[in-house]
Amino acid sequence: MAYAQPGRYWLRDETEHERALAYLTTGTAYQLTLHDENTRYVLVACPPGATS
């Protein structure tokens, strides 16, 4: 699927996974921004009860 291309590197990025977990376990939202030729994707994960 062409629309999945920007995020494929993230699936193998163990360092970035650790960073996401660190954010979420401290109650902070994690944001990932991906780009392709024509679109910008912004993914946000918020831990339960987070206000940020």
Short mmCIF file of N, CA and C in Angstrom, two decimals:
data_model
loop_
_atom_site.label_atom_id
_atom_site.label_comp_id
_atom_site.label_asym_id
_atom_site.label_seq_id
_atom_site.Cartn_x
_atom_site.Cartn_y
_atom_site.Cartn_z
N MET A 1 0.84 -1.18 0.00
CA MET A 1 0.00 0.00 0.00
C MET A 1 0.88 1.24 0.00
N ALA A 2 0.71 2.05 -0.98
CA ALA A 2 1.55 3.24 -1.13
C ALA A 2 1.42 4.19 0.06
N TYR A 3 0.23 4.32 0.61
CA TYR A 3 0.04 5.27 1.72
C TYR A 3 0.75 4.82 2.99
N ALA A 4 1.20 3.60 3.08
CA ALA A 4 1.91 3.11 4.26
C ALA A 4 3.41 3.36 4.20
N GLN A 5 3.94 3.73 3.05
CA GLN A 5 5.37 3.90 2.87
C GLN A 5 6.03 4.81 3.90
N PRO A 6 5.52 5.99 4.22
CA PRO A 6 6.22 6.88 5.15
C PRO A 6 6.44 6.27 6.53
N GLY A 7 5.58 5.38 6.96
CA GLY A 7 5.71 4.84 8.31
C GLY A 7 6.47 3.53 8.41
N ARG A 8 6.87 2.97 7.31
CA ARG A 8 7.54 1.67 7.36
C ARG A 8 8.85 1.70 8.13
N TYR A 9 9.62 2.79 7.99
CA TYR A 9 10.88 2.87 8.73
C TYR A 9 10.62 2.83 10.24
N TRP A 10 9.51 3.44 10.67
CA TRP A 10 9.20 3.52 12.10
C TRP A 10 9.00 2.13 12.70
N LEU A 11 8.49 1.21 11.93
CA LEU A 11 8.24 -0.15 12.43
C LEU A 11 9.52 -0.85 12.86
N ARG A 12 10.66 -0.45 12.31
CA ARG A 12 11.94 -1.09 12.65
C ARG A 12 12.83 -0.21 13.52
N ASP A 13 12.35 0.95 13.92
CA ASP A 13 13.16 1.91 14.68
C ASP A 13 13.00 1.70 16.18
N GLU A 14 13.83 0.83 16.73
CA GLU A 14 13.72 0.49 18.15
C GLU A 14 13.97 1.69 19.06
N THR A 15 14.89 2.55 18.67
CA THR A 15 15.18 3.74 19.48
C THR A 15 13.95 4.65 19.57
N GLU A 16 13.27 4.81 18.45
CA GLU A 16 12.07 5.67 18.47
C GLU A 16 10.94 5.03 19.26
N HIS A 17 10.85 3.71 19.23
CA HIS A 17 9.85 3.01 20.05
C HIS A 17 10.11 3.26 21.53
N GLU A 18 11.38 3.21 21.93
CA GLU A 18 11.74 3.48 23.32
C GLU A 18 11.40 4.91 23.71
N ARG A 19 11.62 5.84 22.79
CA ARG A 19 11.28 7.23 23.06
C ARG A 19 9.77 7.39 23.25
N ALA A 20 9.00 6.74 22.40
CA ALA A 20 7.54 6.80 22.52
C ALA A 20 7.09 6.24 23.86
N LEU A 21 7.64 5.11 24.25
CA LEU A 21 7.27 4.50 25.54
C LEU A 21 7.65 5.40 26.71
N ALA A 22 8.81 6.03 26.62
CA ALA A 22 9.23 6.94 27.69
C ALA A 22 8.26 8.10 27.83
N TYR A 23 7.84 8.68 26.72
CA TYR A 23 6.87 9.76 26.77
C TYR A 23 5.57 9.28 27.42
N LEU A 24 5.06 8.17 26.91
CA LEU A 24 3.75 7.70 27.37
C LEU A 24 3.76 7.26 28.82
N THR A 25 4.85 6.64 29.29
CA THR A 25 4.89 6.19 30.69
C THR A 25 5.03 7.34 31.67
N THR A 26 5.48 8.50 31.19
CA THR A 26 5.55 9.67 32.07
C THR A 26 4.31 10.55 31.96
N GLY A 27 3.31 10.08 31.19
CA GLY A 27 2.06 10.81 31.07
C GLY A 27 2.06 11.88 30.00
N THR A 28 3.04 11.84 29.11
CA THR A 28 3.17 12.83 28.05
C THR A 28 2.72 12.23 26.72
N ALA A 29 2.04 13.02 25.92
CA ALA A 29 1.61 12.56 24.59
C ALA A 29 2.84 12.39 23.70
N TYR A 30 2.75 11.43 22.80
CA TYR A 30 3.80 11.18 21.81
C TYR A 30 3.27 11.56 20.45
N GLN A 31 4.06 12.29 19.67
CA GLN A 31 3.65 12.71 18.34
C GLN A 31 4.69 12.28 17.32
N LEU A 32 4.24 11.74 16.21
CA LEU A 32 5.10 11.33 15.10
C LEU A 32 4.57 11.99 13.84
N THR A 33 5.43 12.70 13.13
CA THR A 33 5.06 13.34 11.88
C THR A 33 5.80 12.67 10.75
N LEU A 34 5.07 12.23 9.74
CA LEU A 34 5.62 11.56 8.57
C LEU A 34 5.24 12.33 7.32
N HIS A 35 6.08 12.24 6.31
CA HIS A 35 5.82 12.96 5.06
C HIS A 35 5.96 12.00 3.88
N ASP A 36 5.18 12.22 2.86
CA ASP A 36 5.44 11.62 1.56
C ASP A 36 5.42 12.77 0.55
N GLU A 37 5.32 12.47 -0.71
CA GLU A 37 5.40 13.51 -1.74
C GLU A 37 4.34 14.60 -1.60
N ASN A 38 3.13 14.21 -1.24
CA ASN A 38 2.03 15.18 -1.25
C ASN A 38 1.30 15.34 0.07
N THR A 39 1.67 14.56 1.06
CA THR A 39 0.88 14.54 2.29
C THR A 39 1.77 14.53 3.53
N ARG A 40 1.29 15.16 4.57
CA ARG A 40 1.94 15.09 5.88
C ARG A 40 0.99 14.37 6.81
N TYR A 41 1.49 13.36 7.51
CA TYR A 41 0.71 12.58 8.47
C TYR A 41 1.19 12.92 9.86
N VAL A 42 0.28 13.21 10.77
CA VAL A 42 0.63 13.47 12.16
C VAL A 42 -0.13 12.46 13.01
N LEU A 43 0.61 11.61 13.68
CA LEU A 43 0.03 10.60 14.55
C LEU A 43 0.31 10.98 15.99
N VAL A 44 -0.70 10.94 16.83
CA VAL A 44 -0.55 11.31 18.23
C VAL A 44 -1.11 10.20 19.10
N ALA A 45 -0.34 9.81 20.11
CA ALA A 45 -0.80 8.84 21.10
C ALA A 45 -0.77 9.52 22.46
N CYS A 46 -1.88 9.45 23.18
CA CYS A 46 -1.98 10.06 24.49
C CYS A 46 -2.27 8.98 25.52
N PRO A 47 -1.54 8.98 26.64
CA PRO A 47 -1.86 8.01 27.68
C PRO A 47 -3.21 8.36 28.32
N PRO A 48 -3.89 7.38 28.88
CA PRO A 48 -5.18 7.64 29.52
C PRO A 48 -5.05 8.74 30.58
N GLY A 49 -5.95 9.68 30.55
CA GLY A 49 -5.96 10.76 31.54
C GLY A 49 -5.02 11.90 31.24
N ALA A 50 -4.26 11.83 30.15
CA ALA A 50 -3.31 12.90 29.82
C ALA A 50 -4.05 14.13 29.35
N THR A 51 -3.51 15.29 29.67
CA THR A 51 -4.10 16.55 29.22
C THR A 51 -3.21 17.25 28.23
N SER A 52 -2.02 16.72 27.96
CA SER A 52 -1.09 17.39 27.03
C SER A 52 -1.31 16.94 25.61
#
